[in-house]
PDB file of C-alpha atoms in Angstrom:
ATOM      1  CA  UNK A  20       2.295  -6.091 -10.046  1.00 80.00           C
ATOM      2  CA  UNK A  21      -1.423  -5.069 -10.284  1.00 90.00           C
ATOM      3  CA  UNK A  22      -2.301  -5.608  -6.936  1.00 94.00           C
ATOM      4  CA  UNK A  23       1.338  -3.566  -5.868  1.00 93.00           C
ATOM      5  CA  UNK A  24       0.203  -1.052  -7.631  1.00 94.00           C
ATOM      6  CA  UNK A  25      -3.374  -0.971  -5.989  1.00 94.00           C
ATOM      7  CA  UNK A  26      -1.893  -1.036  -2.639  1.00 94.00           C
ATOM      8  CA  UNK A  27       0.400   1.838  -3.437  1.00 94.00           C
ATOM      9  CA  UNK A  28      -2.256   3.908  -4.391  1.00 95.00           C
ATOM     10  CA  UNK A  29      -4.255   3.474  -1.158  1.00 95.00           C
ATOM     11  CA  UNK A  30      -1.306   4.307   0.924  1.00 94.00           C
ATOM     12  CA  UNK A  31      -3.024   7.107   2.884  1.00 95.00           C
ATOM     13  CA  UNK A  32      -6.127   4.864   3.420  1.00 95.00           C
ATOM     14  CA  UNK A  33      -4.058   2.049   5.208  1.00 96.00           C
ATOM     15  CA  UNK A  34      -2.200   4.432   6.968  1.00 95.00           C
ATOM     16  CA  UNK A  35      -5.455   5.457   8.764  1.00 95.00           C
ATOM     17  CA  UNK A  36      -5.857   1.643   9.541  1.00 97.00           C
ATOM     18  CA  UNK A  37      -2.651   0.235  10.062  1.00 97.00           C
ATOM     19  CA  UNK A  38      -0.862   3.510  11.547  1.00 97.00           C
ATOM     20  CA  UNK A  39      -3.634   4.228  13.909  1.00 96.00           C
ATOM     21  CA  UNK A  40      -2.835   3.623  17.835  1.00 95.00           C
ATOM     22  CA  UNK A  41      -6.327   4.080  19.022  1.00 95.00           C
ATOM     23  CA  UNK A  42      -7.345   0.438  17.263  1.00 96.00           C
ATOM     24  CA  UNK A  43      -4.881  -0.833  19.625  1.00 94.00           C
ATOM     25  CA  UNK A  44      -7.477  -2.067  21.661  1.00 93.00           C
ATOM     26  CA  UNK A  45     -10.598  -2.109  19.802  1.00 96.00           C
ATOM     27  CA  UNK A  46     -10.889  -5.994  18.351  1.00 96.00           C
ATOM     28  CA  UNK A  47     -14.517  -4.832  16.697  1.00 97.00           C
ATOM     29  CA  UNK A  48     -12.985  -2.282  15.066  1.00 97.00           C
ATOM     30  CA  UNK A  49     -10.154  -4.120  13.660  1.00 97.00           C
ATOM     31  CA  UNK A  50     -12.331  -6.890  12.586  1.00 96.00           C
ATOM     32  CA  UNK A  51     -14.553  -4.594  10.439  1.00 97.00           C
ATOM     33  CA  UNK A  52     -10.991  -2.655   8.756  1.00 97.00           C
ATOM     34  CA  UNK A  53      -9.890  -6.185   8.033  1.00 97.00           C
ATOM     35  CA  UNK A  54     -13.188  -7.316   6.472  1.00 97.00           C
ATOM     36  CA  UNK A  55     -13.755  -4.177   4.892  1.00 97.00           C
ATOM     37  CA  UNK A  56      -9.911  -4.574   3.317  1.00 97.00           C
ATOM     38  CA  UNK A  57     -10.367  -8.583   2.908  1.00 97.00           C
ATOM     39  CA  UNK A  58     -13.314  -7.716   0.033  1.00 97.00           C
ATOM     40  CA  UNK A  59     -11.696  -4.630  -1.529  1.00 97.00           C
ATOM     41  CA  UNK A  60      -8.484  -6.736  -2.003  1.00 97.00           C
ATOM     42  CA  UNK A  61     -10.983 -10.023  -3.362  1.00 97.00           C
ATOM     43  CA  UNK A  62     -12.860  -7.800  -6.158  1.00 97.00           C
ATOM     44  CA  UNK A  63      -9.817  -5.808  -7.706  1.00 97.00           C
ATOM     45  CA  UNK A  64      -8.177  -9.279  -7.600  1.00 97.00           C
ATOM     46  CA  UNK A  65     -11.057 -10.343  -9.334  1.00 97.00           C
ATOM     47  CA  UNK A  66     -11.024  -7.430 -11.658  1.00 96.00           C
ATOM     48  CA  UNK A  67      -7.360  -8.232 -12.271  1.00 96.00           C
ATOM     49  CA  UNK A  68      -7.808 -11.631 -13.783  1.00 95.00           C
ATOM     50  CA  UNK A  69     -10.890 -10.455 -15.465  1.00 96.00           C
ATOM     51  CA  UNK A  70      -8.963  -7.773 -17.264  1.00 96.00           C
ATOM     52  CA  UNK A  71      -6.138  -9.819 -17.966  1.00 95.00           C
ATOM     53  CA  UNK A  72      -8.452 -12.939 -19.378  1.00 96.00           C
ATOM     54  CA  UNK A  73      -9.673 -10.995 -22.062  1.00 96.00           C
ATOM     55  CA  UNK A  74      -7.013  -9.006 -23.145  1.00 95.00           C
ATOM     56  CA  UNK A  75      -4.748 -12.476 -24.078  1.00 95.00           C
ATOM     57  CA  UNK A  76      -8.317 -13.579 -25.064  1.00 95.00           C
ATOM     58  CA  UNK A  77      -8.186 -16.727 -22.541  1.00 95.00           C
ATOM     59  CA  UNK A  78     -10.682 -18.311 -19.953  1.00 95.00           C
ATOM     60  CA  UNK A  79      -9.987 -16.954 -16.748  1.00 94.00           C
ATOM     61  CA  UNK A  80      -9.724 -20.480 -15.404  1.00 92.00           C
ATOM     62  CA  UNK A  81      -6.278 -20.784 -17.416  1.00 93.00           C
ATOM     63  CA  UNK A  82      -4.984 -17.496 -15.218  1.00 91.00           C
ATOM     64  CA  UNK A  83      -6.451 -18.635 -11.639  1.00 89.00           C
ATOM     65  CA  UNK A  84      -4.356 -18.313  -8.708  1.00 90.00           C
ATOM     66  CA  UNK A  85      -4.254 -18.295  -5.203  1.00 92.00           C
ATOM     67  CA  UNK A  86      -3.094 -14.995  -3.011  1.00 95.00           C
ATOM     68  CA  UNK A  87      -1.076 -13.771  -0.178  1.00 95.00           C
ATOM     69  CA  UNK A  88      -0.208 -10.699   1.267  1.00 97.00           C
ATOM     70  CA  UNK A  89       0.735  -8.713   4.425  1.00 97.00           C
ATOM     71  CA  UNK A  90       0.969  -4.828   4.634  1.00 97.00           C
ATOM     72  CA  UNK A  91       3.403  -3.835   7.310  1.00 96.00           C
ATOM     73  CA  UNK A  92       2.096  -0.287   9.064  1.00 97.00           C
ATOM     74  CA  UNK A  93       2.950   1.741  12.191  1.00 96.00           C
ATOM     75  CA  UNK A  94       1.235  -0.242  14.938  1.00 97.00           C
ATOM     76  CA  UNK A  95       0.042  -3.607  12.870  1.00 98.00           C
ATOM     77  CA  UNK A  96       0.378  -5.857   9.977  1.00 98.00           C
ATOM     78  CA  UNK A  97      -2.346  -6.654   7.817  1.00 98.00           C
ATOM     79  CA  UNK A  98      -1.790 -10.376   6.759  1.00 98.00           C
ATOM     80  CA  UNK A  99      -4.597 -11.863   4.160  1.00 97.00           C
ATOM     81  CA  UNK A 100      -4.738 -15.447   2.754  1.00 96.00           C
ATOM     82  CA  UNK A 101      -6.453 -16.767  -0.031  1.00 95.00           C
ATOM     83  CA  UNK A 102      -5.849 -20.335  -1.334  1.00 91.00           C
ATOM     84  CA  UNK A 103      -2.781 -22.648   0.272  1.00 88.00           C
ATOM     85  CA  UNK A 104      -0.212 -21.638   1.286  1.00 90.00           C
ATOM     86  CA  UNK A 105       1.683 -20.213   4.737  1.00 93.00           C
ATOM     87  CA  UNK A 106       2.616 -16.994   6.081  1.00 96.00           C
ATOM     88  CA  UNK A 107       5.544 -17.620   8.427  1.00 96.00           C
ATOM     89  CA  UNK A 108       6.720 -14.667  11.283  1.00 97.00           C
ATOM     90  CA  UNK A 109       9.485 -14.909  13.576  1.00 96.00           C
ATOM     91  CA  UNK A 110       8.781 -12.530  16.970  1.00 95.00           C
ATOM     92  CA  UNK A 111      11.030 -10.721  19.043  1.00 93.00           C
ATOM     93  CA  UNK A 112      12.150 -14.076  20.689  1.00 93.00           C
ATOM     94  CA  UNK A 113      13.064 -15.447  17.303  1.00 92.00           C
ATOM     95  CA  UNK A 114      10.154 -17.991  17.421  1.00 94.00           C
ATOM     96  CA  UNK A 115       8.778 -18.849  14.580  1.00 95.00           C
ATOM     97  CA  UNK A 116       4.575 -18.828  14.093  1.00 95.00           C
ATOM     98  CA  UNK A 117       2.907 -19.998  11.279  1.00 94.00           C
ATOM     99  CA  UNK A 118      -0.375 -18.209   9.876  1.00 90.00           C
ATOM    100  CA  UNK A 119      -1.835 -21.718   7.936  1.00 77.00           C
ATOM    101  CA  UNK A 120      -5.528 -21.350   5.725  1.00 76.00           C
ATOM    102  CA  UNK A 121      -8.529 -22.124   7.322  1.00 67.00           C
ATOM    103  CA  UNK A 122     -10.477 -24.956   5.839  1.00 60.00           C
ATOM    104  CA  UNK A 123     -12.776 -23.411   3.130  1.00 55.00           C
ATOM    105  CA  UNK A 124      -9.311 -22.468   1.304  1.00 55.00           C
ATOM    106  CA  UNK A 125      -8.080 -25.906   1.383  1.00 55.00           C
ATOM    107  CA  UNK A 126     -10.689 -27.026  -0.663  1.00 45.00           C
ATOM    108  CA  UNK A 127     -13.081 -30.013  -0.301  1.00 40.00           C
ATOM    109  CA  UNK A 128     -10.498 -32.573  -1.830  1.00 42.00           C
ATOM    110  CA  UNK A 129      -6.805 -33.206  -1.066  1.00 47.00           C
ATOM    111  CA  UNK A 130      -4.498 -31.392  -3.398  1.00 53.00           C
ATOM    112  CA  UNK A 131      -7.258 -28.978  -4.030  1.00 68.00           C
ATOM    113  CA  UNK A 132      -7.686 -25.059  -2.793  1.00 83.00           C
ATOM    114  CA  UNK A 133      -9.584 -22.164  -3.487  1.00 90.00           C
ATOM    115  CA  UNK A 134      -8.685 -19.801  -6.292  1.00 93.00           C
ATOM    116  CA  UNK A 135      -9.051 -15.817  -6.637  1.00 95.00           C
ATOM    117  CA  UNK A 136     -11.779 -16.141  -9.397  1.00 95.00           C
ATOM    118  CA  UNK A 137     -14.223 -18.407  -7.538  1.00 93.00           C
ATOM    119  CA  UNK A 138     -13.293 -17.109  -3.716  1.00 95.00           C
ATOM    120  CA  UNK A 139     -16.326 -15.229  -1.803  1.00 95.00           C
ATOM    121  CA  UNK A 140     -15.046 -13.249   1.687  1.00 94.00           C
ATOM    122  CA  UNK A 141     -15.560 -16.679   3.050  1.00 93.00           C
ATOM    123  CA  UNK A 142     -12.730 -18.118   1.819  1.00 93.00           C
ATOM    124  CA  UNK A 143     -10.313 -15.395   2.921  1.00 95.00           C
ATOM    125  CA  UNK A 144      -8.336 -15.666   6.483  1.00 94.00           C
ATOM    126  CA  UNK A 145      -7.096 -12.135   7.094  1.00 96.00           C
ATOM    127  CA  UNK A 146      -6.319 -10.545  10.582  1.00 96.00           C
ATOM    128  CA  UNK A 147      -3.246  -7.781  12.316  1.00 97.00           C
ATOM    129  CA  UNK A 148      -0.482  -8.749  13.866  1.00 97.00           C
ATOM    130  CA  UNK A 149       1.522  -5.978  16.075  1.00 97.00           C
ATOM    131  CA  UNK A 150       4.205  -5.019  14.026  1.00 97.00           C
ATOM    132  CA  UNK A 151       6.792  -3.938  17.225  1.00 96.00           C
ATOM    133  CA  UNK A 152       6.014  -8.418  17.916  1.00 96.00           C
ATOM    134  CA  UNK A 153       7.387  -8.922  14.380  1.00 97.00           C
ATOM    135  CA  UNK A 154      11.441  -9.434  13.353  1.00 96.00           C
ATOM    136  CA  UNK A 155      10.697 -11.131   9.930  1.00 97.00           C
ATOM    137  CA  UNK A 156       8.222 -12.218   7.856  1.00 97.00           C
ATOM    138  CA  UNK A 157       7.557 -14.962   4.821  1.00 97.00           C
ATOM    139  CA  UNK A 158       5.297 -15.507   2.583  1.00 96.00           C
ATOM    140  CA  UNK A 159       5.445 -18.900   0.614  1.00 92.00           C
ATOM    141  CA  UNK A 160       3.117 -21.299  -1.751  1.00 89.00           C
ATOM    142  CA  UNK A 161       2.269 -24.197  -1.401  1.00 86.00           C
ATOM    143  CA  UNK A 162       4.877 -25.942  -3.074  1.00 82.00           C
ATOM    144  CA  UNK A 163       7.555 -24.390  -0.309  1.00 85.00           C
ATOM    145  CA  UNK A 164       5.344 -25.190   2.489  1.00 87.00           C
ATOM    146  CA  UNK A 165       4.305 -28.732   2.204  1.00 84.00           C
ATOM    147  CA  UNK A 166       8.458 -29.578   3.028  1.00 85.00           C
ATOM    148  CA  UNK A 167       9.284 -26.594   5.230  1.00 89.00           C
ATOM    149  CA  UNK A 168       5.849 -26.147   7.422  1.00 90.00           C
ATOM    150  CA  UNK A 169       4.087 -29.539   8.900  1.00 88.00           C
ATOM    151  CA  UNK A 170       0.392 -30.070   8.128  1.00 84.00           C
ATOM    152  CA  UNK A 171      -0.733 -28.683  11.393  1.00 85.00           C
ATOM    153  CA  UNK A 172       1.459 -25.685  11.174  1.00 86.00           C
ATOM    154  CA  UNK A 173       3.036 -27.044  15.137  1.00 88.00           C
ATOM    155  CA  UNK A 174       6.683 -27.645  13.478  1.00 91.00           C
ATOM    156  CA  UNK A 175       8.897 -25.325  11.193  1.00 92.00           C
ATOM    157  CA  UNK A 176      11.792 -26.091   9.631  1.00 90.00           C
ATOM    158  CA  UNK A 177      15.108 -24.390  11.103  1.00 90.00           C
ATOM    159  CA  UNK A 178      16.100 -22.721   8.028  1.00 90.00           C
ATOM    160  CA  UNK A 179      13.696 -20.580   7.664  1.00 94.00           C
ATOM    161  CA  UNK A 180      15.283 -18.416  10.751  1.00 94.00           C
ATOM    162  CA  UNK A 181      18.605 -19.276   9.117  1.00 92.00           C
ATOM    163  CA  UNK A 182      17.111 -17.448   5.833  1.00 93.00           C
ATOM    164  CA  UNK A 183      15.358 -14.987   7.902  1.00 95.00           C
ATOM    165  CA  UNK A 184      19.207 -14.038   9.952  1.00 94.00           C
ATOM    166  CA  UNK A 185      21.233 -14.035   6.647  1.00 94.00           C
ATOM    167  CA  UNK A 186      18.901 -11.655   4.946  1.00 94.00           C
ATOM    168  CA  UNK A 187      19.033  -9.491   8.238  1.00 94.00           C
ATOM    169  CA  UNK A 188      23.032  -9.406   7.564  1.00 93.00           C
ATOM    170  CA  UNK A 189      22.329  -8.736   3.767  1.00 92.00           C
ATOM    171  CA  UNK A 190      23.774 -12.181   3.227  1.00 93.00           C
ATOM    172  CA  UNK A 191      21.194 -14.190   1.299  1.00 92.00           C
ATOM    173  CA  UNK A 192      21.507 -14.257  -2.272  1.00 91.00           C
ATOM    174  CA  UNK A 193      18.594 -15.130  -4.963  1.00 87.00           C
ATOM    175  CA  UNK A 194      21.094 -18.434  -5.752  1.00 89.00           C
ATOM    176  CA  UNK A 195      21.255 -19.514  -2.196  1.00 88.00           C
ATOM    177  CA  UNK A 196      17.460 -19.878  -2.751  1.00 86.00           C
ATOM    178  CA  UNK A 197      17.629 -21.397  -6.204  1.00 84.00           C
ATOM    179  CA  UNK A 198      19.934 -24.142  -5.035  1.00 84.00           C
ATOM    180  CA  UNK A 199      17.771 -25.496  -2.253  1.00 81.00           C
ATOM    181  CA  UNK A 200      14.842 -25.138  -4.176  1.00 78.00           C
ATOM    182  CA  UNK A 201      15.672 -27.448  -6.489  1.00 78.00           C
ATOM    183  CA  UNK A 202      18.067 -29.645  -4.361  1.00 78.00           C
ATOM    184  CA  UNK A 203      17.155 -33.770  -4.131  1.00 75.00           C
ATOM    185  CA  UNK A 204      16.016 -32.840  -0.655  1.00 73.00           C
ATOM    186  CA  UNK A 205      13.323 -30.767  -1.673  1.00 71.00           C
ATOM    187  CA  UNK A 206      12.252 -32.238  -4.737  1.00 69.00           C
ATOM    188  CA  UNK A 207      11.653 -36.151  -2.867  1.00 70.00           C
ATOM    189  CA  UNK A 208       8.184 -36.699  -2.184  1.00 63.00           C
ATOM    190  CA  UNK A 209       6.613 -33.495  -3.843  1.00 62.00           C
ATOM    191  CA  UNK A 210       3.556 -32.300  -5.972  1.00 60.00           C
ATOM    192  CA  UNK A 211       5.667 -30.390  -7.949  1.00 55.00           C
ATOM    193  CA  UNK A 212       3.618 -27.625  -6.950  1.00 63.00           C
ATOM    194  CA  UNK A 213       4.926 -23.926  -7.859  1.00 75.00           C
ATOM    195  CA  UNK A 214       7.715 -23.283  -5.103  1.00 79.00           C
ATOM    196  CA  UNK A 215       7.797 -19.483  -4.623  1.00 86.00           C
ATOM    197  CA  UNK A 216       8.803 -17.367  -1.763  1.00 91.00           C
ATOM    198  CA  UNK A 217       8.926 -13.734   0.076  1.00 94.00           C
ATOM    199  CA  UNK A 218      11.214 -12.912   2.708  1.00 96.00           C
ATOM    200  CA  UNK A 219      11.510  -9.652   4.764  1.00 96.00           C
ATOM    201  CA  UNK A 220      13.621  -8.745   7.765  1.00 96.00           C
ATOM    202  CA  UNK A 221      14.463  -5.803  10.202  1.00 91.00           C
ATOM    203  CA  UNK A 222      17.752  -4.787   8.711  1.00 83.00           C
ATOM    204  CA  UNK A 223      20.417  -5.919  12.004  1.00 75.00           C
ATOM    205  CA  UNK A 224      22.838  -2.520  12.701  1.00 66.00           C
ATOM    206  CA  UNK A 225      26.214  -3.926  12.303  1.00 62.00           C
TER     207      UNK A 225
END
């Protein structure tokens, strides 16, 4: 909610980024708005848990976290990663990509990653997609993606553009979700990590 809120008030700034067509072909320039955005987004995280540590009087190590977001604008889409984790995108040929974290957020051991209250700008992957190459979008931790998204992010599974075409139709319900979340299928062969998820679609005309 903090970091919503952030966002919201900044909504002029990112339009300047993320609404403006003359980036279009200026990779330097994007580069230095998305590094610029990558450590604003890092320190009021940081600020957040900060904040929130001492207010329920706690060590911020009880409250760490990792963190995803995209910002959809104009002319691109400002995606930033921080910890494990996938961003997912279907394009206009209903292909599905997957945006996986480098290596410095996967941490040094297996089941390990890289939390908002230790990161450095280091740790963050953040770049633009074009947001006319983008049908739908999803956001999901780790728990979703280690049985939905292969390690190497080369194989997706199917119902993620099943999700992505029902929600389109405004036919995906929050129980739909529930169920397979916590289905046999999905619990075999797990962590048990936190299983959370964001989807968002061009609304189909009917």
């Amino acid at each position: 909610i903090g970091m919503c809120r952030f966002f919201n008030s900044l909504n002029e700034e990112f339009q300047l980024f993320l609404d403006n067509y003359k980036l279009l072909n200026d990779e330097e320039a994007i580069k230095e708005k998305c590094d610029y955005w990558s450590l604003i987004a890092l320190n009021h995280a940081k600020g957040l848990l900060e904040d929130t540590a001492i207010l329920n009087k706690r060590n911020i190590k009880d409250l760490r976290g990792t963190l995803l977001f995209v910002i959809v604008g104009k002319y691109f889409t400002f995606h930033f990663q921080l910890g494990d984790g996938a961003i997912i995108y279907q394009n206009k040929n209903e292909e599905l990509k997957v945006i996986l974290p480098n290596e410095n957020s996967k941490g040094e051991f297996a089941n390990q990653t890289i939390f908002v209250d230790e990161a450095t700008i280091n740790d963050i992957q953040s770049g633009v997609l074009l947001s006319n190459e983008i049908n739908a979008i999803a956001l999901m931790s780790d728990g979703i993606t280690c049985k939905l998204v292969s390690t190497d992010g080369s194989k997706v599974a199917g119902r993620i553009n099943t999700w992505f075409d029902l929600l389109a139709n405004d036919n995906l319900t929050r129980d739909q979700l529930t169920s397979m979340f916590y289905s046999q299928e999905m619990s075999e062969k797990t962590n048990y990590d936190d299983r959370s998820i964001i989807l968002a679609t061009i609304k189909k005309a009917n």
